[in-house]
CSV table of C-alpha atoms and ligand atoms in Angstrom, one decimal:
chain,number,residue,atom,x,y,z
A,19,UNK,CA,-14.0,-11.2,-20.8
A,20,UNK,CA,-10.7,-10.2,-22.4
A,21,UNK,CA,-8.0,-12.4,-21.0
A,22,UNK,CA,-4.2,-12.2,-21.3
A,23,UNK,CA,-4.3,-16.0,-20.7
A,24,UNK,CA,-0.6,-16.4,-20.1
A,25,UNK,CA,1.9,-13.6,-19.5
A,26,UNK,CA,5.4,-13.2,-18.3
A,27,UNK,CA,6.2,-10.2,-16.0
A,28,UNK,CA,9.0,-8.8,-13.9
A,29,UNK,CA,8.8,-9.6,-10.2
A,30,UNK,CA,6.7,-6.9,-8.6
A,31,UNK,CA,7.8,-4.3,-6.1
A,32,UNK,CA,5.1,-4.0,-3.4
A,33,UNK,CA,5.6,-0.5,-1.9
A,34,UNK,CA,3.2,-0.9,1.1
A,35,UNK,CA,2.8,-4.1,3.1
A,36,UNK,CA,1.8,-5.0,6.6
A,37,UNK,CA,3.6,-8.1,7.7
A,38,UNK,CA,3.0,-7.9,11.5
A,39,UNK,CA,5.1,-10.0,13.9
A,40,UNK,CA,5.2,-13.4,15.5
A,41,UNK,CA,2.9,-16.1,14.2
A,42,UNK,CA,1.1,-13.8,11.9
A,43,UNK,CA,4.4,-12.7,10.3
A,44,UNK,CA,5.4,-16.3,9.9
A,45,UNK,CA,2.1,-17.1,8.2
A,46,UNK,CA,2.1,-14.1,5.9
A,47,UNK,CA,5.8,-14.1,4.8
A,48,UNK,CA,5.5,-17.1,2.3
A,49,UNK,CA,2.7,-15.3,0.6
A,50,UNK,CA,5.0,-12.5,-0.6
A,51,UNK,CA,6.6,-14.5,-3.4
A,52,UNK,CA,3.3,-16.4,-4.0
A,53,UNK,CA,2.0,-13.0,-5.1
A,54,UNK,CA,4.8,-12.4,-7.5
A,55,UNK,CA,6.7,-9.9,-5.3
A,56,UNK,CA,10.4,-9.9,-4.6
A,57,UNK,CA,10.8,-6.6,-2.8
A,58,UNK,CA,8.5,-5.1,-0.2
A,59,UNK,CA,8.3,-1.8,1.8
A,60,UNK,CA,7.3,-2.8,5.3
A,61,UNK,CA,4.9,-0.7,7.4
A,62,UNK,CA,5.9,0.1,10.9
A,63,UNK,CA,2.5,0.0,12.7
A,64,UNK,CA,3.3,-2.9,15.0
A,65,UNK,CA,2.3,-2.9,18.7
A,66,UNK,CA,4.3,-1.0,19.9
A,67,UNK,CA,5.1,0.9,16.7
A,68,UNK,CA,8.6,0.8,15.2
A,69,UNK,CA,9.9,4.2,16.3
A,70,UNK,CA,13.7,3.5,16.7
A,71,UNK,CA,16.4,2.5,14.3
A,72,UNK,CA,17.3,-0.4,16.5
A,73,UNK,CA,13.7,-1.7,16.4
A,74,UNK,CA,13.5,-1.4,12.6
A,75,UNK,CA,16.8,-3.1,12.1
A,76,UNK,CA,15.8,-6.0,14.4
A,77,UNK,CA,12.5,-6.3,12.6
A,78,UNK,CA,14.3,-6.4,9.3
A,79,UNK,CA,16.5,-9.2,10.6
A,80,UNK,CA,13.4,-11.2,11.8
A,81,UNK,CA,11.8,-10.8,8.4
A,82,UNK,CA,15.0,-11.6,6.4
A,83,UNK,CA,15.6,-14.8,8.4
A,84,UNK,CA,12.2,-16.1,7.3
A,85,UNK,CA,12.6,-15.0,3.7
A,86,UNK,CA,16.2,-14.7,2.5
A,87,UNK,CA,15.0,-14.3,-1.1
A,88,UNK,CA,12.8,-11.2,-0.5
A,89,UNK,CA,14.3,-7.7,-0.1
A,90,UNK,CA,12.8,-5.8,2.8
A,91,UNK,CA,12.8,-2.0,2.9
A,92,UNK,CA,12.0,-0.5,6.3
A,93,UNK,CA,10.3,2.7,7.4
A,94,UNK,CA,9.9,4.3,10.8
A,95,UNK,CA,6.6,5.3,12.5
A,96,UNK,CA,6.7,9.1,13.0
A,97,UNK,CA,6.1,10.1,16.6
A,98,UNK,CA,7.5,12.6,19.1
A,99,UNK,CA,10.6,10.6,19.9
A,100,UNK,CA,11.9,10.9,16.3
A,101,UNK,CA,14.5,13.7,15.9
A,102,UNK,CA,16.8,14.9,13.1
A,103,UNK,CA,19.5,12.8,14.8
A,104,UNK,CA,17.2,9.7,14.4
A,105,UNK,CA,17.0,10.4,10.7
A,106,UNK,CA,20.7,10.6,10.3
A,107,UNK,CA,21.1,7.3,12.1
A,108,UNK,CA,18.2,5.8,10.0
A,109,UNK,CA,20.0,6.8,6.8
A,110,UNK,CA,23.2,5.1,8.0
A,111,UNK,CA,21.3,1.9,8.8
A,112,UNK,CA,19.7,1.8,5.3
A,113,UNK,CA,16.2,2.6,6.4
A,114,UNK,CA,14.3,4.0,3.4
A,115,UNK,CA,11.7,6.3,4.9
A,116,UNK,CA,9.3,7.5,7.6
A,117,UNK,CA,5.6,6.8,7.7
A,118,UNK,CA,3.0,9.3,8.9
A,119,UNK,CA,-0.2,8.1,10.4
A,120,UNK,CA,-2.6,10.9,11.4
A,121,UNK,CA,-3.7,10.1,14.9
A,122,UNK,CA,-6.7,7.8,15.2
A,123,UNK,CA,-7.5,7.2,11.5
A,124,UNK,CA,-6.6,3.5,11.1
A,125,UNK,CA,-5.2,0.4,12.7
A,126,UNK,CA,-2.6,1.1,15.4
A,127,UNK,CA,-2.5,4.8,14.7
A,128,UNK,CA,-3.1,6.1,18.3
A,129,UNK,CA,0.5,7.4,18.5
A,130,UNK,CA,0.2,9.2,15.2
A,131,UNK,CA,0.6,12.8,14.2
A,132,UNK,CA,-1.7,15.7,15.0
A,133,UNK,CA,0.4,18.7,14.0
A,134,UNK,CA,2.7,18.5,11.0
A,135,UNK,CA,4.5,21.8,11.7
A,136,UNK,CA,6.2,20.4,14.8
A,137,UNK,CA,7.9,17.8,12.6
A,138,UNK,CA,9.4,20.3,10.2
A,139,UNK,CA,13.0,19.8,11.5
A,140,UNK,CA,12.5,16.0,11.0
A,141,UNK,CA,11.2,16.6,7.4
A,142,UNK,CA,14.2,18.9,6.8
A,143,UNK,CA,16.6,16.1,7.9
A,144,UNK,CA,14.7,13.6,5.7
A,145,UNK,CA,15.1,15.8,2.7
A,146,UNK,CA,18.9,16.2,3.4
A,147,UNK,CA,19.4,12.4,3.9
A,148,UNK,CA,17.0,11.5,1.0
A,149,UNK,CA,14.6,9.5,3.0
A,150,UNK,CA,11.0,9.0,1.6
A,151,UNK,CA,8.0,10.4,3.5
A,152,UNK,CA,5.0,8.0,3.3
A,153,UNK,CA,1.7,9.7,4.0
A,154,UNK,CA,-1.5,8.1,5.1
A,155,UNK,CA,-3.6,10.8,3.5
A,156,UNK,CA,-6.6,11.1,5.7
A,157,UNK,CA,-7.8,13.6,8.3
A,158,UNK,CA,-9.6,12.4,11.4
A,159,UNK,CA,-13.4,12.2,11.2
A,160,UNK,CA,-15.6,14.8,12.9
A,161,UNK,CA,-17.0,13.4,16.1
A,162,UNK,CA,-20.7,13.9,17.1
A,163,UNK,CA,-19.4,16.0,20.0
A,164,UNK,CA,-18.1,18.6,17.5
A,165,UNK,CA,-21.4,18.9,15.6
A,166,UNK,CA,-22.7,22.4,16.2
A,167,UNK,CA,-19.2,23.9,16.2
A,168,UNK,CA,-18.1,22.5,12.8
A,169,UNK,CA,-19.6,24.3,9.8
A,170,UNK,CA,-21.3,21.9,7.3
A,171,UNK,CA,-18.5,22.0,4.8
A,172,UNK,CA,-16.0,21.2,7.6
A,173,UNK,CA,-17.6,17.9,8.6
A,174,UNK,CA,-15.3,15.0,7.9
A,175,UNK,CA,-16.3,11.4,7.4
A,176,UNK,CA,-14.4,8.4,5.9
A,177,UNK,CA,-15.8,9.5,2.5
A,178,UNK,CA,-14.1,12.9,2.3
A,179,UNK,CA,-11.2,12.3,4.7
A,180,UNK,CA,-8.8,11.9,1.8
A,181,UNK,CA,-9.7,15.1,-0.2
A,182,UNK,CA,-9.6,17.0,3.1
A,183,UNK,CA,-6.0,15.9,3.6
A,184,UNK,CA,-4.8,17.1,0.2
A,185,UNK,CA,-4.0,20.7,1.3
A,186,UNK,CA,-1.5,19.1,3.7
A,187,UNK,CA,0.2,17.2,0.9
A,188,UNK,CA,0.4,20.4,-1.2
A,189,UNK,CA,1.9,22.3,1.7
A,190,UNK,CA,4.5,19.7,2.6
A,191,UNK,CA,5.5,19.5,-1.0
A,192,UNK,CA,5.8,23.3,-1.3
A,193,UNK,CA,7.8,23.5,1.9
A,194,UNK,CA,10.1,20.5,1.1
A,195,UNK,CA,10.2,20.4,-2.7
A,196,UNK,CA,13.2,18.0,-2.8
A,197,UNK,CA,11.6,15.6,-0.2
A,198,UNK,CA,10.3,12.4,-1.9
A,199,UNK,CA,6.7,12.0,-0.8
A,200,UNK,CA,4.3,9.1,-1.5
A,201,UNK,CA,0.6,9.6,-1.0
A,202,UNK,CA,-0.1,6.0,0.0
A,203,UNK,CA,-3.2,4.0,-1.1
A,204,UNK,CA,-4.9,6.8,-3.2
A,205,UNK,CA,-8.7,6.2,-3.3
A,206,UNK,CA,-10.1,9.3,-4.9
A,207,UNK,CA,-9.9,11.1,-8.2
A,208,UNK,CA,-9.0,14.3,-6.2
A,209,UNK,CA,-6.0,12.6,-4.7
A,210,UNK,CA,-4.8,11.4,-8.1
A,211,UNK,CA,-5.2,14.9,-9.5
A,212,UNK,CA,-3.3,16.4,-6.5
A,213,UNK,CA,-0.4,14.0,-7.1
A,214,UNK,CA,-0.4,14.8,-10.8
A,215,UNK,CA,-0.2,18.6,-10.0
A,216,UNK,CA,2.9,18.2,-7.8
A,217,UNK,CA,6.4,18.0,-9.0
A,218,UNK,CA,8.4,14.8,-9.7
A,219,UNK,CA,9.3,14.2,-6.1
A,220,UNK,CA,5.6,13.3,-5.3
A,221,UNK,CA,4.1,10.0,-6.3
A,222,UNK,CA,1.0,8.0,-5.4
A,223,UNK,CA,0.5,4.4,-4.3
A,224,UNK,CA,-2.4,2.3,-5.6
A,225,UNK,CA,-3.6,-0.9,-4.0
A,226,UNK,CA,-5.1,-4.0,-5.7
A,227,UNK,CA,-8.4,-4.0,-3.7
A,228,UNK,CA,-9.3,-0.4,-4.5
A,229,UNK,CA,-9.3,-1.4,-8.2
A,230,UNK,CA,-12.2,-3.8,-7.6
A,231,UNK,CA,-14.6,-2.2,-5.1
A,232,UNK,CA,-16.5,0.9,-4.2
A,233,UNK,CA,-18.2,2.0,-1.0
A,234,UNK,CA,-21.3,-0.1,-1.6
A,235,UNK,CA,-19.1,-3.2,-1.5
A,236,UNK,CA,-17.6,-2.2,1.8
A,237,UNK,CA,-21.0,-1.9,3.5
A,238,UNK,CA,-21.9,-5.4,4.6
A,239,UNK,CA,-18.6,-7.1,4.0
A,240,UNK,CA,-16.1,-6.6,6.7
A,241,UNK,CA,-13.4,-8.2,4.5
A,242,UNK,CA,-13.7,-5.3,2.1
A,243,UNK,CA,-13.3,-2.8,4.9
A,244,UNK,CA,-9.9,-1.0,4.9
A,245,UNK,CA,-8.7,2.6,5.5
A,246,UNK,CA,-9.0,4.6,3.4
A,247,UNK,CA,-12.3,3.1,2.5
A,248,UNK,CA,-13.1,2.5,-1.2
A,249,UNK,CA,-15.0,5.5,-2.6
A,250,UNK,CA,-17.3,6.0,-5.6
A,251,UNK,CA,-17.4,4.0,-8.9
A,252,UNK,CA,-16.0,7.2,-10.5
A,253,UNK,CA,-13.0,7.0,-8.2
A,254,UNK,CA,-12.6,3.3,-8.8
A,255,UNK,CA,-12.4,3.8,-12.6
A,256,UNK,CA,-10.0,6.8,-12.1
A,257,UNK,CA,-7.7,4.5,-10.1
A,258,UNK,CA,-7.7,1.8,-12.9
A,259,UNK,CA,-6.9,4.5,-15.4
A,260,UNK,CA,-4.0,5.8,-13.3
A,261,UNK,CA,-2.2,2.4,-13.9
A,262,UNK,CA,-1.8,3.5,-17.5
A,263,UNK,CA,-1.4,7.2,-16.7
A,264,UNK,CA,1.1,9.1,-18.8
A,265,UNK,CA,2.2,11.1,-15.7
A,266,UNK,CA,4.1,7.9,-14.6
A,267,UNK,CA,3.5,9.0,-11.0
A,268,UNK,CA,1.5,6.0,-9.8
A,269,UNK,CA,2.8,2.6,-8.7
A,270,UNK,CA,1.7,-0.5,-6.8
A,271,UNK,CA,1.5,-0.9,-3.0
A,272,UNK,CA,-1.0,-3.5,-1.9
A,273,UNK,CA,-1.5,-2.2,1.6
A,274,UNK,CA,-2.1,-5.9,2.3
A,275,UNK,CA,-3.2,-5.8,6.0
A,276,UNK,CA,-3.9,-9.2,7.5
A,277,UNK,CA,-6.1,-9.5,10.6
A,278,UNK,CA,-7.2,-12.6,12.4
A,279,UNK,CA,-10.8,-13.5,11.5
A,280,UNK,CA,-12.0,-12.6,15.0
A,281,UNK,CA,-10.7,-9.1,14.6
A,282,UNK,CA,-12.8,-8.7,11.4
A,283,UNK,CA,-15.9,-10.5,12.6
A,284,UNK,CA,-15.8,-10.7,16.3
A,285,UNK,CA,-19.0,-8.7,16.9
A,286,UNK,CA,-16.9,-5.6,17.6
A,287,UNK,CA,-16.2,-2.9,15.1
A,288,UNK,CA,-14.2,-4.7,12.4
A,289,UNK,CA,-10.5,-4.0,12.1
A,290,UNK,CA,-9.5,-2.1,9.0
A,291,UNK,CA,-7.5,-3.9,6.4
A,292,UNK,CA,-7.8,-6.2,3.3
A,293,UNK,CA,-5.5,-9.2,3.0
A,294,UNK,CA,-4.2,-9.4,-0.6
A,295,UNK,CA,-0.5,-10.4,-0.3
A,296,UNK,CA,-0.6,-13.9,-1.8
A,297,UNK,CA,-2.4,-12.7,-4.9
A,298,UNK,CA,-0.9,-9.2,-5.2
A,299,UNK,CA,0.1,-9.3,-8.9
A,300,UNK,CA,-2.6,-11.7,-9.9
A,301,UNK,CA,-5.3,-9.3,-8.5
A,302,UNK,CA,-3.9,-6.4,-10.5
A,303,UNK,CA,-4.0,-8.3,-13.7
A,304,UNK,CA,-7.5,-9.5,-12.9
A,305,UNK,CA,-8.6,-5.9,-12.3
A,306,UNK,CA,-7.0,-4.7,-15.5
A,307,UNK,CA,-8.9,-7.4,-17.4
A,308,UNK,CA,-12.1,-6.4,-15.8
A,309,UNK,CA,-11.3,-2.8,-16.7
A,310,UNK,CA,-10.7,-3.7,-20.4
A,311,UNK,CA,-13.9,-5.8,-20.5
A,312,UNK,CA,-15.9,-2.9,-19.2
A,313,UNK,CA,-14.4,-0.5,-21.7
A,314,UNK,CA,-12.7,1.6,-18.9
A,315,UNK,CA,-9.2,0.7,-20.1
A,316,UNK,CA,-7.8,0.4,-23.6
A,317,UNK,CA,-7.7,-3.1,-25.2
A,318,UNK,CA,-4.0,-2.8,-26.1
A,319,UNK,CA,-2.5,-2.6,-22.6
A,320,UNK,CA,1.0,-4.0,-23.0
A,321,UNK,CA,3.1,-6.2,-20.7
A,322,UNK,CA,5.5,-3.3,-20.4
A,323,UNK,CA,2.7,-1.0,-19.0
A,324,UNK,CA,1.8,-3.7,-16.4
A,325,UNK,CA,5.5,-4.0,-15.6
A,326,UNK,CA,5.9,-0.3,-15.2
A,327,UNK,CA,3.0,-0.1,-12.7
A,328,UNK,CA,3.8,-3.3,-10.8
A,329,UNK,CA,7.6,-3.0,-10.7
A,330,UNK,CA,9.5,-0.3,-12.7
A,331,UNK,CA,8.1,3.0,-11.5
A,332,UNK,CA,8.1,2.1,-7.8
A,333,UNK,CA,11.7,0.8,-8.0
A,334,UNK,CA,12.9,4.0,-9.7
A,335,UNK,CA,11.1,6.2,-7.2
A,336,UNK,CA,12.7,4.3,-4.3
A,337,UNK,CA,16.1,4.3,-6.2
A,338,UNK,CA,16.2,0.5,-6.3
A,339,UNK,CA,17.9,-1.4,-9.1
A,340,UNK,CA,15.6,-2.5,-12.0
A,341,UNK,CA,14.0,-6.0,-11.6
A,342,UNK,CA,15.8,-7.1,-14.8
A,343,UNK,CA,19.1,-7.0,-12.9
A,344,UNK,CA,18.5,-10.4,-11.3
A,345,UNK,CA,17.0,-11.9,-14.5
A,346,UNK,CA,14.0,-13.6,-12.7
A,347,UNK,CA,10.5,-13.5,-14.2
A,348,UNK,CA,7.1,-14.5,-13.0
A,349,UNK,CA,4.6,-16.3,-15.2
A,350,UNK,CA,0.9,-15.9,-14.8
A,351,UNK,CA,-1.4,-18.5,-16.3
A,352,UNK,CA,-5.2,-19.1,-16.2
A,353,UNK,CA,-5.8,-22.5,-14.8
A,354,UNK,CA,-9.1,-22.0,-12.9
A,355,UNK,CA,-7.3,-21.4,-9.6
A,356,UNK,CA,-9.5,-19.8,-6.9
A,357,UNK,CA,-8.5,-17.5,-4.0
A,358,UNK,CA,-9.0,-19.7,-0.9
A,359,UNK,CA,-11.6,-19.0,1.8
A,360,UNK,CA,-8.9,-18.7,4.4
A,361,UNK,CA,-5.2,-18.8,5.1
A,362,UNK,CA,-4.2,-20.6,8.3
A,363,UNK,CA,-1.1,-20.5,10.5
A,364,UNK,CA,0.8,-23.8,10.8
A,365,UNK,CA,-0.4,-24.3,14.4
A,366,UNK,CA,-4.0,-23.4,13.3
A,367,UNK,CA,-4.2,-20.6,15.9
A,368,UNK,CA,-4.7,-17.8,13.2
A,369,UNK,CA,-7.1,-17.7,10.3
A,370,UNK,CA,-7.0,-14.8,7.8
A,371,UNK,CA,-9.7,-14.3,5.2
A,372,UNK,CA,-8.3,-13.0,1.9
A,373,UNK,CA,-9.9,-10.3,-0.2
A,374,UNK,CA,-11.9,-11.8,-3.1
A,375,UNK,CA,-12.1,-15.2,-1.4
A,376,UNK,CA,-13.6,-17.8,-3.7
A,377,UNK,CA,-13.0,-15.8,-6.9
A,378,UNK,CA,-11.0,-17.1,-9.8
A,379,UNK,CA,-7.6,-15.7,-10.4
A,380,UNK,CA,-4.3,-16.4,-12.2
A,381,UNK,CA,-1.9,-19.2,-11.1
A,382,UNK,CA,1.6,-17.7,-10.7
A,383,UNK,CA,5.0,-19.4,-10.9
A,384,UNK,CA,8.6,-18.2,-10.7
A,385,UNK,CA,11.0,-18.6,-13.5
A,386,UNK,CA,14.7,-18.0,-12.8
B,7,NCD,C1,-3.8,-1.1,8.0
B,7,NCD,C2,-3.5,-2.1,9.1
B,7,NCD,O1,-4.3,-3.0,9.3
B,7,NCD,O2,-2.4,-2.1,9.6
B,7,NCD,N1,-5.2,-1.1,7.7
B,7,NCD,C3,-5.8,-0.6,6.6
B,7,NCD,O3,-7.0,-0.6,6.6
B,7,NCD,N2,-5.1,-0.3,5.6
B,7,NCD,C4,-3.3,0.3,8.4
B,7,NCD,C5,-3.3,1.3,7.3
B,7,NCD,O4,-2.5,1.2,6.4
B,7,NCD,O5,-4.1,2.1,7.3
B,8,ZN,ZN1,-1.3,0.3,5.2
């Protein structure tokens, strides 16, 4: 397999992370820098969700106290309590955006959105205050109760839930052309094409895990199950190619989503989410190497191209200073390191199984 062997990159910007709270937060936080990341955009789907500026600021302080050397960008969870006044307050508090979870499509999304139109005054205020709108781009699946009333072409499952969402993306962009929108964790070629067809205010996030798997890998392995689910091999290759895409519209967001092992394997329906935080950068480089080895990606992918995907584009979209400003670098080296079978909390009460457990990956060190 083609290998970079050793390479030096800018610290990554991870534009989509789930860090949770309490013991899970304390366990996950050290893995941010371990994965080569110095700046993260923190998802608000705690229990209860982060719907007020005060809760977001308090959460940011809890995170910052545990990791003074990481920059945390915060986002609010869109629900009925959020008004244009909340958005003005959020802008003053340095909150970067608002996340939309369609009701019922993923972990802790019960309080999510059903009707986008009713939030238009909020989106208007976001556009004025230059906050980012983060979209979980799926529509809810059709329930068996609706079979009979839904026409065949209208039936939604996890496989077409993302393409079915794309008209909403297009409409929001048409109605709010200056609003910066991120279609999070793109999983389909259709989604990539929809993002490409929008103006420069619309970008797409790409995870590490979707670069490795397709739907066949999800069936039978709860640790590959996340929302949106991985789709076809064609989609997977399209995602890999989007890393080097000339549109410059796609950047990294792991969607690392840790769950205790019991929630993934407890005999119930497994919780959605793949845990990738500690190997965020390493996994992307591994996936790119696999892409080159299979002839999906060009041999001559440069360090600059990797840097753009992992760090540059996302920072520019979020109006952050370039990584070069603090002069730090990360160094990746092949030393036969393997992704562990589990990550445990200090008190042993929580066990999280990482994505690609047991697989070889790069060793990563920080250079200041
Ligand atoms: C996320 C989680 O566990 O919070 N799960 C996931 O499958 N990605 C929620 C989300 O981003 O959809
Ligand atoms: Zn997520």
